[in-house]
Amino acid sequence: MQKNENRPGYKKTKVGWVPVGWAVSTFGDEFQIQLGKMLNKTATEGDSHQPYLANINVRWGSFELSNTRTMSFSQKDKEKYYLKHNDLLVCEGGEIGRCAIWKNELTPCYFQKALHRLRPLNANIDVPFTMHFLHEAFTSPRIKGLIGETSIA
């Protein structure tokens, strides 16, 4: 017999037993996920320089903006990489999963490769909960032991 099999109010899902009222979905179901702009010669030498965030700017739950850099963004890039209030920025490398919620601390502002922008697809998504969930998941000794500091999980 599996745990919770005969426990009223629970249902079996692909991730295990959960309360009947809970939904199970993926980040891709709940967020528009966008990897940041690649830094290249055109970006550094272009004439439309704008501030952007890199891995080093993201802290757990906040941003370090004193060392913000700039690069050139085309109009198409501006639309694609523009940061909006309540976007969740997640680090891909370094301290994997480190994330913070953008609150328009600097406008306009964009983001570079090695950061993923998670933008909620509907108003029911609790972005602060998601950030705290990621913090717990990626600082847990069980997860931390599975990935290296230089790997992309």
PDB file of C-alpha atoms in Angstrom:
ATOM      1  CA  MET A   1       0.000   0.000   0.000  1.00  0.00           C
ATOM      2  CA  GLN A   2       1.304   3.463  -0.942  1.00  0.00           C
ATOM      3  CA  LYS A   3       1.347   6.323   1.526  1.00  0.00           C
ATOM      4  CA  ASN A   4      -1.965   8.275   1.408  1.00  0.00           C
ATOM      5  CA  GLU A   5      -3.613   5.592  -0.727  1.00  0.00           C
ATOM      6  CA  ASN A   6      -6.514   5.181   1.683  1.00  0.00           C
ATOM      7  CA  ARG A   7      -6.395   8.712   3.056  1.00  0.00           C
ATOM      8  CA  PRO A   8      -9.549  10.673   2.181  1.00  0.00           C
ATOM      9  CA  GLY A   9      -9.018  14.062   0.543  1.00  0.00           C
ATOM     10  CA  TYR A  10      -5.879  13.106  -1.421  1.00  0.00           C
ATOM     11  CA  LYS A  11      -5.333  12.210  -5.057  1.00  0.00           C
ATOM     12  CA  LYS A  12      -2.408  10.540  -6.790  1.00  0.00           C
ATOM     13  CA  THR A  13      -0.625  12.701  -9.401  1.00  0.00           C
ATOM     14  CA  LYS A  14       2.570  12.502 -11.465  1.00  0.00           C
ATOM     15  CA  VAL A  15       4.416  14.141  -8.546  1.00  0.00           C
ATOM     16  CA  GLY A  16       2.858  11.982  -5.846  1.00  0.00           C
ATOM     17  CA  TRP A  17      -0.079  12.324  -3.476  1.00  0.00           C
ATOM     18  CA  VAL A  18      -1.525  15.823  -3.083  1.00  0.00           C
ATOM     19  CA  PRO A  19      -4.687  17.256  -1.525  1.00  0.00           C
ATOM     20  CA  VAL A  20      -7.707  16.919  -3.836  1.00  0.00           C
ATOM     21  CA  GLY A  21      -8.050  20.707  -4.291  1.00  0.00           C
ATOM     22  CA  TRP A  22      -4.479  21.163  -5.483  1.00  0.00           C
ATOM     23  CA  ALA A  23      -3.503  21.458  -9.130  1.00  0.00           C
ATOM     24  CA  VAL A  24      -0.234  20.095 -10.493  1.00  0.00           C
ATOM     25  CA  SER A  25       1.488  22.009 -13.279  1.00  0.00           C
ATOM     26  CA  THR A  26       4.935  22.989 -14.544  1.00  0.00           C
ATOM     27  CA  PHE A  27       6.693  26.354 -14.538  1.00  0.00           C
ATOM     28  CA  GLY A  28       6.159  26.383 -18.306  1.00  0.00           C
ATOM     29  CA  ASP A  29       2.399  26.072 -17.766  1.00  0.00           C
ATOM     30  CA  GLU A  30       2.304  29.015 -15.367  1.00  0.00           C
ATOM     31  CA  PHE A  31       4.988  31.400 -16.649  1.00  0.00           C
ATOM     32  CA  GLN A  32       6.275  32.804 -19.912  1.00  0.00           C
ATOM     33  CA  ILE A  33       9.984  31.920 -19.649  1.00  0.00           C
ATOM     34  CA  GLN A  34      12.556  33.955 -21.556  1.00  0.00           C
ATOM     35  CA  LEU A  35      16.343  33.620 -21.532  1.00  0.00           C
ATOM     36  CA  GLY A  36      18.155  36.982 -21.615  1.00  0.00           C
ATOM     37  CA  LYS A  37      19.992  38.679 -24.488  1.00  0.00           C
ATOM     38  CA  MET A  38      23.394  37.386 -25.532  1.00  0.00           C
ATOM     39  CA  LEU A  39      26.182  39.924 -25.143  1.00  0.00           C
ATOM     40  CA  ASN A  40      28.003  40.298 -28.479  1.00  0.00           C
ATOM     41  CA  LYS A  41      29.981  42.837 -30.509  1.00  0.00           C
ATOM     42  CA  THR A  42      26.831  44.438 -31.961  1.00  0.00           C
ATOM     43  CA  ALA A  43      25.391  44.824 -28.464  1.00  0.00           C
ATOM     44  CA  THR A  44      28.519  46.442 -27.050  1.00  0.00           C
ATOM     45  CA  GLU A  45      29.192  48.743 -30.027  1.00  0.00           C
ATOM     46  CA  GLY A  46      25.635  49.717 -30.939  1.00  0.00           C
ATOM     47  CA  ASP A  47      24.175  53.179 -30.447  1.00  0.00           C
ATOM     48  CA  SER A  48      21.042  52.430 -28.406  1.00  0.00           C
ATOM     49  CA  HIS A  49      22.600  51.588 -25.036  1.00  0.00           C
ATOM     50  CA  GLN A  50      20.219  50.689 -22.231  1.00  0.00           C
ATOM     51  CA  PRO A  51      20.785  49.326 -18.709  1.00  0.00           C
ATOM     52  CA  TYR A  52      20.571  45.569 -18.273  1.00  0.00           C
ATOM     53  CA  LEU A  53      20.794  43.077 -15.434  1.00  0.00           C
ATOM     54  CA  ALA A  54      23.280  40.215 -15.317  1.00  0.00           C
ATOM     55  CA  ASN A  55      23.758  37.336 -12.869  1.00  0.00           C
ATOM     56  CA  ILE A  56      25.845  39.544 -10.576  1.00  0.00           C
ATOM     57  CA  ASN A  57      22.924  41.950 -10.113  1.00  0.00           C
ATOM     58  CA  VAL A  58      20.529  39.325  -8.717  1.00  0.00           C
ATOM     59  CA  ARG A  59      20.557  38.512  -5.000  1.00  0.00           C
ATOM     60  CA  TRP A  60      18.126  36.314  -3.088  1.00  0.00           C
ATOM     61  CA  GLY A  61      15.039  38.533  -3.017  1.00  0.00           C
ATOM     62  CA  SER A  62      16.712  41.779  -4.151  1.00  0.00           C
ATOM     63  CA  PHE A  63      18.910  43.430  -6.756  1.00  0.00           C
ATOM     64  CA  GLU A  64      22.327  45.070  -6.576  1.00  0.00           C
ATOM     65  CA  LEU A  65      22.050  47.950  -9.047  1.00  0.00           C
ATOM     66  CA  SER A  66      25.178  49.990  -8.274  1.00  0.00           C
ATOM     67  CA  ASN A  67      27.164  48.118 -10.945  1.00  0.00           C
ATOM     68  CA  THR A  68      24.524  47.996 -13.706  1.00  0.00           C
ATOM     69  CA  ARG A  69      26.020  47.902 -17.196  1.00  0.00           C
ATOM     70  CA  THR A  70      24.589  48.961 -20.554  1.00  0.00           C
ATOM     71  CA  MET A  71      24.431  47.475 -24.037  1.00  0.00           C
ATOM     72  CA  SER A  72      22.630  48.255 -27.256  1.00  0.00           C
ATOM     73  CA  PHE A  73      19.128  46.858 -27.792  1.00  0.00           C
ATOM     74  CA  SER A  74      17.240  46.975 -31.096  1.00  0.00           C
ATOM     75  CA  GLN A  75      13.539  47.844 -30.947  1.00  0.00           C
ATOM     76  CA  LYS A  76      12.732  44.130 -31.330  1.00  0.00           C
ATOM     77  CA  ASP A  77      15.140  43.279 -28.466  1.00  0.00           C
ATOM     78  CA  LYS A  78      13.627  45.999 -26.281  1.00  0.00           C
ATOM     79  CA  GLU A  79      10.201  44.398 -26.655  1.00  0.00           C
ATOM     80  CA  LYS A  80      11.577  40.905 -25.991  1.00  0.00           C
ATOM     81  CA  TYR A  81      13.868  41.650 -23.009  1.00  0.00           C
ATOM     82  CA  TYR A  82      12.029  44.506 -21.273  1.00  0.00           C
ATOM     83  CA  LEU A  83      11.488  43.972 -17.557  1.00  0.00           C
ATOM     84  CA  LYS A  84       8.004  44.555 -16.143  1.00  0.00           C
ATOM     85  CA  HIS A  85       6.856  44.889 -12.556  1.00  0.00           C
ATOM     86  CA  ASN A  86       6.451  41.429 -10.955  1.00  0.00           C
ATOM     87  CA  ASP A  87       8.805  39.590 -13.357  1.00  0.00           C
ATOM     88  CA  LEU A  88      10.827  36.934 -11.540  1.00  0.00           C
ATOM     89  CA  LEU A  89      14.493  36.833 -12.602  1.00  0.00           C
ATOM     90  CA  VAL A  90      16.253  33.514 -11.992  1.00  0.00           C
ATOM     91  CA  CYS A  91      20.002  32.850 -12.284  1.00  0.00           C
ATOM     92  CA  GLU A  92      21.081  30.013 -14.549  1.00  0.00           C
ATOM     93  CA  GLY A  93      24.716  29.846 -13.499  1.00  0.00           C
ATOM     94  CA  GLY A  94      26.802  30.629 -10.442  1.00  0.00           C
ATOM     95  CA  GLU A  95      24.392  30.224  -7.560  1.00  0.00           C
ATOM     96  CA  ILE A  96      21.789  28.372  -9.578  1.00  0.00           C
ATOM     97  CA  GLY A  97      18.181  29.349  -8.870  1.00  0.00           C
ATOM     98  CA  ARG A  98      19.025  32.610  -7.082  1.00  0.00           C
ATOM     99  CA  CYS A  99      16.110  34.900  -7.862  1.00  0.00           C
ATOM    100  CA  ALA A 100      14.354  38.163  -7.140  1.00  0.00           C
ATOM    101  CA  ILE A 101      11.151  39.917  -8.152  1.00  0.00           C
ATOM    102  CA  TRP A 102      11.530  43.016 -10.316  1.00  0.00           C
ATOM    103  CA  LYS A 103       9.711  46.060  -8.892  1.00  0.00           C
ATOM    104  CA  ASN A 104      10.700  48.641 -11.527  1.00  0.00           C
ATOM    105  CA  GLU A 105      13.723  49.751  -9.528  1.00  0.00           C
ATOM    106  CA  LEU A 106      15.242  51.069 -12.770  1.00  0.00           C
ATOM    107  CA  THR A 107      13.250  51.907 -15.911  1.00  0.00           C
ATOM    108  CA  PRO A 108      13.696  51.019 -18.596  1.00  0.00           C
ATOM    109  CA  CYS A 109      15.745  47.933 -17.826  1.00  0.00           C
ATOM    110  CA  TYR A 110      16.477  44.720 -19.691  1.00  0.00           C
ATOM    111  CA  PHE A 111      18.285  41.458 -18.906  1.00  0.00           C
ATOM    112  CA  GLN A 112      21.227  39.461 -20.203  1.00  0.00           C
ATOM    113  CA  LYS A 113      21.793  35.794 -20.961  1.00  0.00           C
ATOM    114  CA  ALA A 114      22.320  33.582 -17.875  1.00  0.00           C
ATOM    115  CA  LEU A 115      19.143  35.091 -16.431  1.00  0.00           C
ATOM    116  CA  HIS A 116      15.705  33.680 -17.073  1.00  0.00           C
ATOM    117  CA  ARG A 117      12.681  35.922 -16.817  1.00  0.00           C
ATOM    118  CA  LEU A 118       9.573  34.190 -15.517  1.00  0.00           C
ATOM    119  CA  ARG A 119       6.513  36.307 -16.254  1.00  0.00           C
ATOM    120  CA  PRO A 120       3.223  35.018 -14.783  1.00  0.00           C
ATOM    121  CA  LEU A 121       0.669  34.005 -17.400  1.00  0.00           C
ATOM    122  CA  ASN A 122      -2.265  34.826 -15.136  1.00  0.00           C
ATOM    123  CA  ALA A 123      -3.037  36.909 -12.061  1.00  0.00           C
ATOM    124  CA  ASN A 124      -3.529  33.818  -9.846  1.00  0.00           C
ATOM    125  CA  ILE A 125       0.216  33.078  -9.750  1.00  0.00           C
ATOM    126  CA  ASP A 126       1.785  34.001  -6.421  1.00  0.00           C
ATOM    127  CA  VAL A 127       5.202  35.275  -7.525  1.00  0.00           C
ATOM    128  CA  PRO A 128       6.557  35.859  -3.979  1.00  0.00           C
ATOM    129  CA  PHE A 129       5.617  32.275  -3.075  1.00  0.00           C
ATOM    130  CA  THR A 130       7.378  31.045  -6.221  1.00  0.00           C
ATOM    131  CA  MET A 131      10.517  32.985  -5.284  1.00  0.00           C
ATOM    132  CA  HIS A 132      10.479  31.549  -1.751  1.00  0.00           C
ATOM    133  CA  PHE A 133       9.859  28.059  -3.142  1.00  0.00           C
ATOM    134  CA  LEU A 134      12.903  28.385  -5.421  1.00  0.00           C
ATOM    135  CA  HIS A 135      14.996  29.668  -2.532  1.00  0.00           C
ATOM    136  CA  GLU A 136      14.048  26.688  -0.410  1.00  0.00           C
ATOM    137  CA  ALA A 137      14.543  24.241  -3.269  1.00  0.00           C
ATOM    138  CA  PHE A 138      17.946  25.520  -4.340  1.00  0.00           C
ATOM    139  CA  THR A 139      19.395  26.083  -0.872  1.00  0.00           C
ATOM    140  CA  SER A 140      18.243  22.712   0.416  1.00  0.00           C
ATOM    141  CA  PRO A 141      21.183  20.407   1.167  1.00  0.00           C
ATOM    142  CA  ARG A 142      19.484  17.663  -0.876  1.00  0.00           C
ATOM    143  CA  ILE A 143      19.455  19.761  -4.045  1.00  0.00           C
ATOM    144  CA  LYS A 144      22.685  21.659  -3.441  1.00  0.00           C
ATOM    145  CA  GLY A 145      24.585  18.373  -3.290  1.00  0.00           C
ATOM    146  CA  LEU A 146      23.330  17.399  -6.755  1.00  0.00           C
ATOM    147  CA  ILE A 147      24.652  20.410  -8.673  1.00  0.00           C
ATOM    148  CA  GLY A 148      27.995  22.153  -8.929  1.00  0.00           C
ATOM    149  CA  GLU A 149      28.621  25.874  -8.749  1.00  0.00           C
ATOM    150  CA  THR A 150      29.607  25.981 -12.436  1.00  0.00           C
ATOM    151  CA  SER A 151      26.968  23.641 -13.826  1.00  0.00           C
ATOM    152  CA  ILE A 152      23.694  24.543 -15.472  1.00  0.00           C
ATOM    153  CA  ALA A 153      21.099  22.494 -13.679  1.00  0.00           C
TER     154      ALA A 153
END
